[in-house]
Amino acid sequence: MRRWLFAPRTGGFLVFLVLAVALPFVLPNAFFLDVAILALFNASICVGLNLLIGYAGQISLGHAGFLGIGAYASAILTGTFGWPAPLALAAGAAASGLLAFAVARPILRLRGHYLAMATLGLGVIVSIVANTERELTGGPDGMAVEPLSFAGFVVEGEAAWYWLALVLLAATVWLTINLVDSPLGRGLRAVHGSEVAARACGVDTDRYKVIAFTVSAVYASVVGSLGAHYVGFITPADAGFMRSVEYVTMVVLGGMASTFGAVVGAVILTALPQLLSSFQDYEHLVFGLILMLTMIFLPRGVVPSCAALFRRRRAP
Amino acid sequence: MGVEFLQFLLSGLTVGATYALVGLGFWIIHTACGVINFAQGEFVMLGGMATAAFLGLGMPLPVAIMLALAVAVVAGLLLERLAVEPTRNGSVVTLIIITIGASIFFRGLVQVVLDKDFHPLPAFSGEEPILIGGAAVMPQSLWVVGATAAVVLGLWLFFEHSLHGKAVRAAAANLLAARLCGIRVRFVLLLSFGMSALLGAIAGVLIAPISATYYEVGIMLGLKGFCAAMLGGLRSGWGPVVGGLVLGVVEAMGAGYLASAYKDAVAFVIILLVLMFMPRGLLGRGARSERV
Amino acid sequence: MNVLEVRGLSRAFGGVHAVRELSFAVAEGTVHSLIGPNGAGKTTVFNLISGIYAPSAGQVYLGGAEITDLAAHRRAALGLARTFQNLQVFANMTALENVLVGLHMRLDMGLLPQLLRSPALRGREREARAEARELMRFAGVERYADAFPASMPFGALKRLEIARAVASRPRLLLLDEPAAGLNQTETEDIDLLIRKIGDSGVTVLLVEHDMRLVMKISDRILVLDNGRKLGEGTPAEVRRDPQVIAAYLGAAALGPKAGDIHAE
Ligand SMILES: Nc1ncnc2c1ncn2[C@@H]1O[C@H](COP(=O)(O)OP(=O)(O)OP(=O)(O)O)[C@@H](O)[C@H]1O
Ligand SMILES: [Mg+2]
């Protein structure tokens, strides 16, 4: 029991669960709960994205595109065509998955800045389509999204959404922690460590990269659908370049190749702009500054840097 | 074919020239230290916005332009010294995030110090269109293309024939060897950031009379410049120039003959196709296979 | 029986002909060495055999089956393993996990059991970890099991790569300069390790500049110069071959202290 409790895998997960379950009871009002829900959704996306960036070592600057595909699929299919929400969500996920799968092989042959450019282009194209196809998407003004309902049951109110988002994140974290420590997860990390060595060890690196890319894309799409239902409104900016950058920043700021780092990064960067909004016009200035300072002084990310500090304290 | 085609070609070359300038900014910094500077577009924005601001203070256009270029260069130097230099050995992703942070910071700064409005600059020499083969050309377009050609020529002379230029290329080829030869690598870095800020700002000043400038104008221009650099390849300075011009022309043709609503998408579709099917860029060897 | 056979293998990089019309065979259960001056094309031969590069001409056979067009990971599955001249350890994983990647092919299973960490997977993981520790002990690096490569000495990293390569239970092991950069004692340890590997039935193809090690350990030696085969035979034959002496070994190599021809 003790070992189970103190193993980073299980123990860390437990701490996270306790904190998250206690949170709604200490938050002063609905505004904070709203921020918390958004943070949970973002954290789910980042945990999935971290699989690709942190573990497999492949950058994506276009992930919001997949999020947008999910969000718009849900909005359009439920709103305009009257599909049931789960079916719309699945359709969006399938579309994202197919797109990701189709482009993954040629794109993931690229490295570094070339990969950054290709993924960036993919995301930007999605947001331009959303901007342009006014009749379907409402263009730059965005469109309303119906509440999430299924078989007569409607998810309503902040509390319900909080628990939904939490269950989703908890499941994601749990599955990811398992995956990272499995043969498949080690294969992914080996791709990051040295692609040639991974291949020489029998890892089908191309396939693994495709899997990581597709899984994280499908994942972003699903969360995009849910998030759209929750917020009730989407715009092309939700699929845009800056949004993609935000997700990557969350992952890197929290700490690459650390599942809890991705969660922490998402929470910080979701809450920060809300807190900074009291600075009004200075918001962007302060945000950019914080981003640069964190990366200069904690280049490995918040969680790994703090963990290293903690270890150094304990071991004299 | 005919007049319409010529019209699209000329406007494509104009826009393409600005992409080329922005792309060259990416290339210089990438050559000197392997970093892709995502704040490159903000230098473009700074050039245009600062010119507009100095004009607003009642300065004559040439003075305002000179001061604006100086502002952008200072911004570039500060970015290198304060944010890039301390993380020289960071990973690619870390540096990407830092330069993105810088771009958000610059936008925030301009938004606070100046404003969020659109500012059209006055054209340098009037708005009377000139007819070339039946196609109407704004004098400003000639300024853009001419200034770009001058900049490219200047850069070529600098990199091929000046000692500093050779130092930058040497540092790019082999950092350690360059250091052993007595090249001050820190100076090279500073120089490259200053130069690419200057290029970006020149592009910003040139294009502002054609499409008004505002605090977010650098986002799309920066991305297009990055496209141009990647399209032509980063191995030589000709890459971004060719890439930029090709991109500008194809974009103008696409918007003219196909769907103008998708004008902005053209660049990204092209770059995706090129990267997927010619991963080495138009001018040769981009993504090298790793050597073990 | 030949484990490996190479026929007319060539590869050029731009104008550089790194390997030209090379043919040779490696018999089962032997230690076969590939020697030659810097830039002779030894590493390129390894890259061609293991599928990192595609040849411009020629064929490669493993255990009689042609593998010339097979992807690198498929070759690994057929029993080919290698180490790298410039270390290619996974810096983002612990030493033990590095070795576990070597066991990868025997562990991979469906996605679902891995996501859910099924009992079957847990059992196999436990066994795999025990086996990986055993392999680390075999290579003499067991005390670094939970260390990250950044904190390990160079010599230990070289052995870690060998442990990782052996983990897949290969038929043929390619070792690219396992003793490069090691001191005298470390080199002797590597010598012992290679012998142990050879004794366990694994065929070894070795690239090494340390002539004393090569002469002591090899059953056969192939001399490469400028991408071409210059000579081949037992250590005694190669030592006598006038062409080899002229081109590569030099008179000094024949003396008693002929150890290191390493030119760095
Ligand atoms: N990926 C590559 N791209 C271009 N040239 C290459 C590549 N790999 C090898 N070469 C060239 O092929 C030739 C043979 O190189 P190789 O690395 O095979 O030599 P080697 O015998 O292993 O030398 P060393 O003893 O120094 O390791 C050299 O001229 C080298 O420059
Ligand atoms: Mg070699």
Short mmCIF file of C-alpha atoms in Angstrom, two decimals, chain B residues 6 15 23 42 49 72 74 88 91 96 104 127 150 176 178 194 207 227 250 255 262 274:
data_model
loop_
_atom_site.label_atom_id
_atom_site.label_comp_id
_atom_site.label_asym_id
_atom_site.label_seq_id
_atom_site.Cartn_x
_atom_site.Cartn_y
_atom_site.Cartn_z
CA LEU B 6 -0.08 41.47 -66.09
CA VAL B 15 3.51 41.66 -52.25
CA GLY B 23 11.81 35.80 -45.33
CA GLU B 42 6.55 42.20 -35.27
CA MET B 49 3.46 51.64 -36.62
CA ALA B 72 12.90 48.38 -34.83
CA VAL B 74 16.88 48.62 -31.14
CA ARG B 88 21.47 30.07 -26.57
CA SER B 91 16.07 23.41 -27.34
CA ILE B 96 10.38 29.11 -30.50
CA ILE B 104 3.13 38.89 -27.98
CA GLU B 127 -1.07 57.97 -55.81
CA ALA B 150 18.41 47.38 -53.46
CA LEU B 176 33.53 26.46 -32.73
CA ALA B 178 34.59 30.49 -36.08
CA GLY B 194 19.82 43.98 -35.83
CA ILE B 207 3.92 48.05 -47.54
CA CYS B 227 6.46 30.32 -45.71
CA VAL B 250 0.88 32.54 -57.00
CA ALA B 255 -6.94 35.29 -55.71
CA TYR B 262 -8.97 32.04 -50.02
CA VAL B 274 5.90 21.45 -51.21
#
